[in-house]
């Protein structure tokens, strides 16, 4: 028995290119269309005190005003954003690139305005959930409950 290796045809190459294009578009759409939540935190950070009032805007969204010890959130799509903070007459604006592996990030405004390193003022925000445990309580029903089974 002799095996013969066939030469790839033009149709094979067209299908291969079409599959690669679909995979490339899927990867691109994942990166471009990934939604993030940016939590803005106006709380004390070590020796840095929170601002009495601060305005924050991300991209072209409506600016948020935060008082001391406030936290709010921006929901954004994409990886790069224009982040602007105005506090105590001082304005600071940067181009913020969010890591792809982080869905939620939290930004501490006093640390940001003090000019600390990005690893200090931006961290991954992990939302903790608590599970409700039920005890072995017996459920008491009335006599008509049996009629609905």
Short mmCIF file of C-alpha atoms in Angstrom, two decimals:
data_model
loop_
_atom_site.label_atom_id
_atom_site.label_comp_id
_atom_site.label_asym_id
_atom_site.label_seq_id
_atom_site.Cartn_x
_atom_site.Cartn_y
_atom_site.Cartn_z
CA UNK A 1 0.00 0.00 0.00
CA UNK A 2 1.48 3.28 -1.09
CA UNK A 3 0.42 6.66 0.34
CA UNK A 4 0.38 9.56 -1.97
CA UNK A 5 0.71 13.10 -0.62
CA UNK A 6 -1.52 15.48 -2.50
CA UNK A 7 -0.37 18.97 -3.29
CA UNK A 8 -2.51 21.64 -1.53
CA UNK A 9 -4.98 23.24 -3.88
CA UNK A 10 -5.95 26.88 -4.28
CA UNK A 11 -9.22 26.20 -2.40
CA UNK A 12 -7.24 24.91 0.60
CA UNK A 13 -5.22 28.14 0.79
CA UNK A 14 -8.35 30.31 0.47
CA UNK A 15 -10.02 28.44 3.34
CA UNK A 16 -6.87 28.69 5.45
CA UNK A 17 -6.65 32.45 4.93
CA UNK A 18 -10.38 32.85 5.70
CA UNK A 19 -10.00 30.94 8.98
CA UNK A 20 -6.96 33.01 9.96
CA UNK A 21 -8.81 36.26 9.20
CA UNK A 22 -11.78 35.18 11.36
CA UNK A 23 -9.44 34.28 14.26
CA UNK A 24 -7.61 37.61 13.91
CA UNK A 25 -10.88 39.59 13.89
CA UNK A 26 -12.08 37.66 16.99
CA UNK A 27 -8.88 38.53 18.88
CA UNK A 28 -9.11 42.17 17.80
CA UNK A 29 -12.76 42.42 18.87
CA UNK A 30 -11.90 40.90 22.25
CA UNK A 31 -9.22 43.51 22.89
CA UNK A 32 -11.20 46.48 21.54
CA UNK A 33 -14.57 45.52 22.99
CA UNK A 34 -13.53 44.46 26.49
CA UNK A 35 -15.50 46.33 29.12
CA UNK A 36 -13.80 47.65 32.26
CA UNK A 37 -15.01 49.31 35.43
CA UNK A 38 -12.79 52.10 36.73
CA UNK A 39 -13.53 52.76 40.40
CA UNK A 40 -12.46 56.22 41.55
CA UNK A 41 -11.56 56.42 45.23
CA UNK A 42 -11.20 59.74 47.09
CA UNK A 43 -9.95 58.30 50.39
CA UNK A 44 -6.83 58.86 52.50
CA UNK A 45 -3.76 57.00 51.24
CA UNK A 46 -1.14 56.68 53.96
CA UNK A 47 -0.09 60.21 54.87
CA UNK A 48 -1.89 61.68 51.82
CA UNK A 49 -5.25 63.16 52.75
CA UNK A 50 -8.39 62.90 50.64
CA UNK A 51 -9.58 66.00 48.79
CA UNK A 52 -12.60 67.87 50.13
CA UNK A 53 -13.99 67.96 46.58
CA UNK A 54 -12.57 66.62 43.31
CA UNK A 55 -13.87 66.33 39.72
CA UNK A 56 -12.90 63.33 37.62
CA UNK A 57 -13.64 62.55 33.98
CA UNK A 58 -12.76 59.63 31.77
CA UNK A 59 -12.82 60.06 28.00
CA UNK A 60 -15.88 62.11 27.02
CA UNK A 61 -18.13 60.86 29.80
CA UNK A 62 -19.87 63.26 32.14
CA UNK A 63 -17.47 64.38 34.93
CA UNK A 64 -18.09 63.02 38.41
CA UNK A 65 -17.79 65.12 41.54
CA UNK A 66 -16.50 63.30 44.61
CA UNK A 67 -16.41 64.52 48.20
CA UNK A 68 -14.11 63.18 50.89
CA UNK A 69 -14.35 59.38 51.38
CA UNK A 70 -16.47 58.93 48.22
CA UNK A 71 -16.12 56.23 45.59
CA UNK A 72 -17.76 56.11 42.17
CA UNK A 73 -17.35 54.11 38.98
CA UNK A 74 -16.89 54.70 35.24
CA UNK A 75 -17.79 51.87 32.87
CA UNK A 76 -15.58 52.01 29.78
CA UNK A 77 -14.84 49.93 26.71
CA UNK A 78 -11.34 49.65 25.23
CA UNK A 79 -7.87 49.65 26.75
CA UNK A 80 -6.73 53.28 26.43
CA UNK A 81 -8.52 56.21 28.05
CA UNK A 82 -8.01 59.90 28.75
CA UNK A 83 -8.14 60.32 32.53
CA UNK A 84 -8.52 63.86 33.92
CA UNK A 85 -8.63 64.99 37.57
CA UNK A 86 -9.24 68.50 38.89
CA UNK A 87 -8.72 69.11 42.63
CA UNK A 88 -7.83 72.22 44.69
CA UNK A 89 -7.34 74.29 41.53
CA UNK A 90 -4.80 71.78 40.17
CA UNK A 91 -5.54 69.79 37.03
CA UNK A 92 -3.79 66.60 35.96
CA UNK A 93 -4.47 64.63 32.79
CA UNK A 94 -2.90 61.39 31.56
CA UNK A 95 -3.50 58.74 28.96
CA UNK A 96 -4.41 55.66 30.96
CA UNK A 97 -3.80 52.18 29.55
CA UNK A 98 -5.71 49.48 31.39
CA UNK A 99 -4.24 45.98 31.63
CA UNK A 100 -6.15 43.43 29.58
CA UNK A 101 -6.23 40.93 32.43
CA UNK A 102 -8.01 43.34 34.82
CA UNK A 103 -11.76 43.78 34.51
CA UNK A 104 -12.07 46.16 37.46
CA UNK A 105 -9.44 48.68 38.54
CA UNK A 106 -9.45 51.13 41.42
CA UNK A 107 -7.67 54.47 41.31
CA UNK A 108 -6.78 56.33 44.49
CA UNK A 109 -6.96 60.05 43.71
CA UNK A 110 -4.65 61.45 46.45
CA UNK A 111 -1.90 59.04 45.38
CA UNK A 112 -2.48 59.89 41.71
CA UNK A 113 -2.35 63.65 42.27
CA UNK A 114 0.80 63.30 44.43
CA UNK A 115 2.61 61.87 41.41
CA UNK A 116 3.26 58.41 42.85
CA UNK A 117 4.03 55.44 40.63
CA UNK A 118 1.10 53.91 38.75
CA UNK A 119 1.42 50.68 40.75
CA UNK A 120 0.67 52.77 43.87
CA UNK A 121 -2.48 54.55 42.69
CA UNK A 122 -3.99 51.92 40.34
CA UNK A 123 -4.70 48.39 41.48
CA UNK A 124 -6.99 45.55 40.54
CA UNK A 125 -10.32 45.84 42.32
CA UNK A 126 -11.64 42.46 43.42
CA UNK A 127 -15.28 42.49 44.41
CA UNK A 128 -15.83 40.20 47.36
CA UNK A 129 -19.11 38.38 47.61
CA UNK A 130 -20.48 36.77 50.72
CA UNK A 131 -22.46 33.59 50.60
CA UNK A 132 -25.52 33.28 52.74
CA UNK A 133 -25.59 30.10 54.75
CA UNK A 134 -28.90 28.76 55.84
CA UNK A 135 -29.25 26.93 59.06
CA UNK A 136 -31.14 23.71 59.42
CA UNK A 137 -34.32 25.63 60.13
CA UNK A 138 -37.50 23.79 59.45
CA UNK A 139 -39.90 25.46 57.03
CA UNK A 140 -43.39 25.64 58.44
CA UNK A 141 -46.25 25.67 55.98
CA UNK A 142 -49.97 25.71 56.42
CA UNK A 143 -52.30 22.85 55.61
CA UNK A 144 -53.12 24.16 52.11
CA UNK A 145 -49.51 23.83 50.88
CA UNK A 146 -50.12 20.16 50.08
CA UNK A 147 -52.83 21.14 47.58
CA UNK A 148 -50.34 22.98 45.36
CA UNK A 149 -47.81 20.13 44.99
#
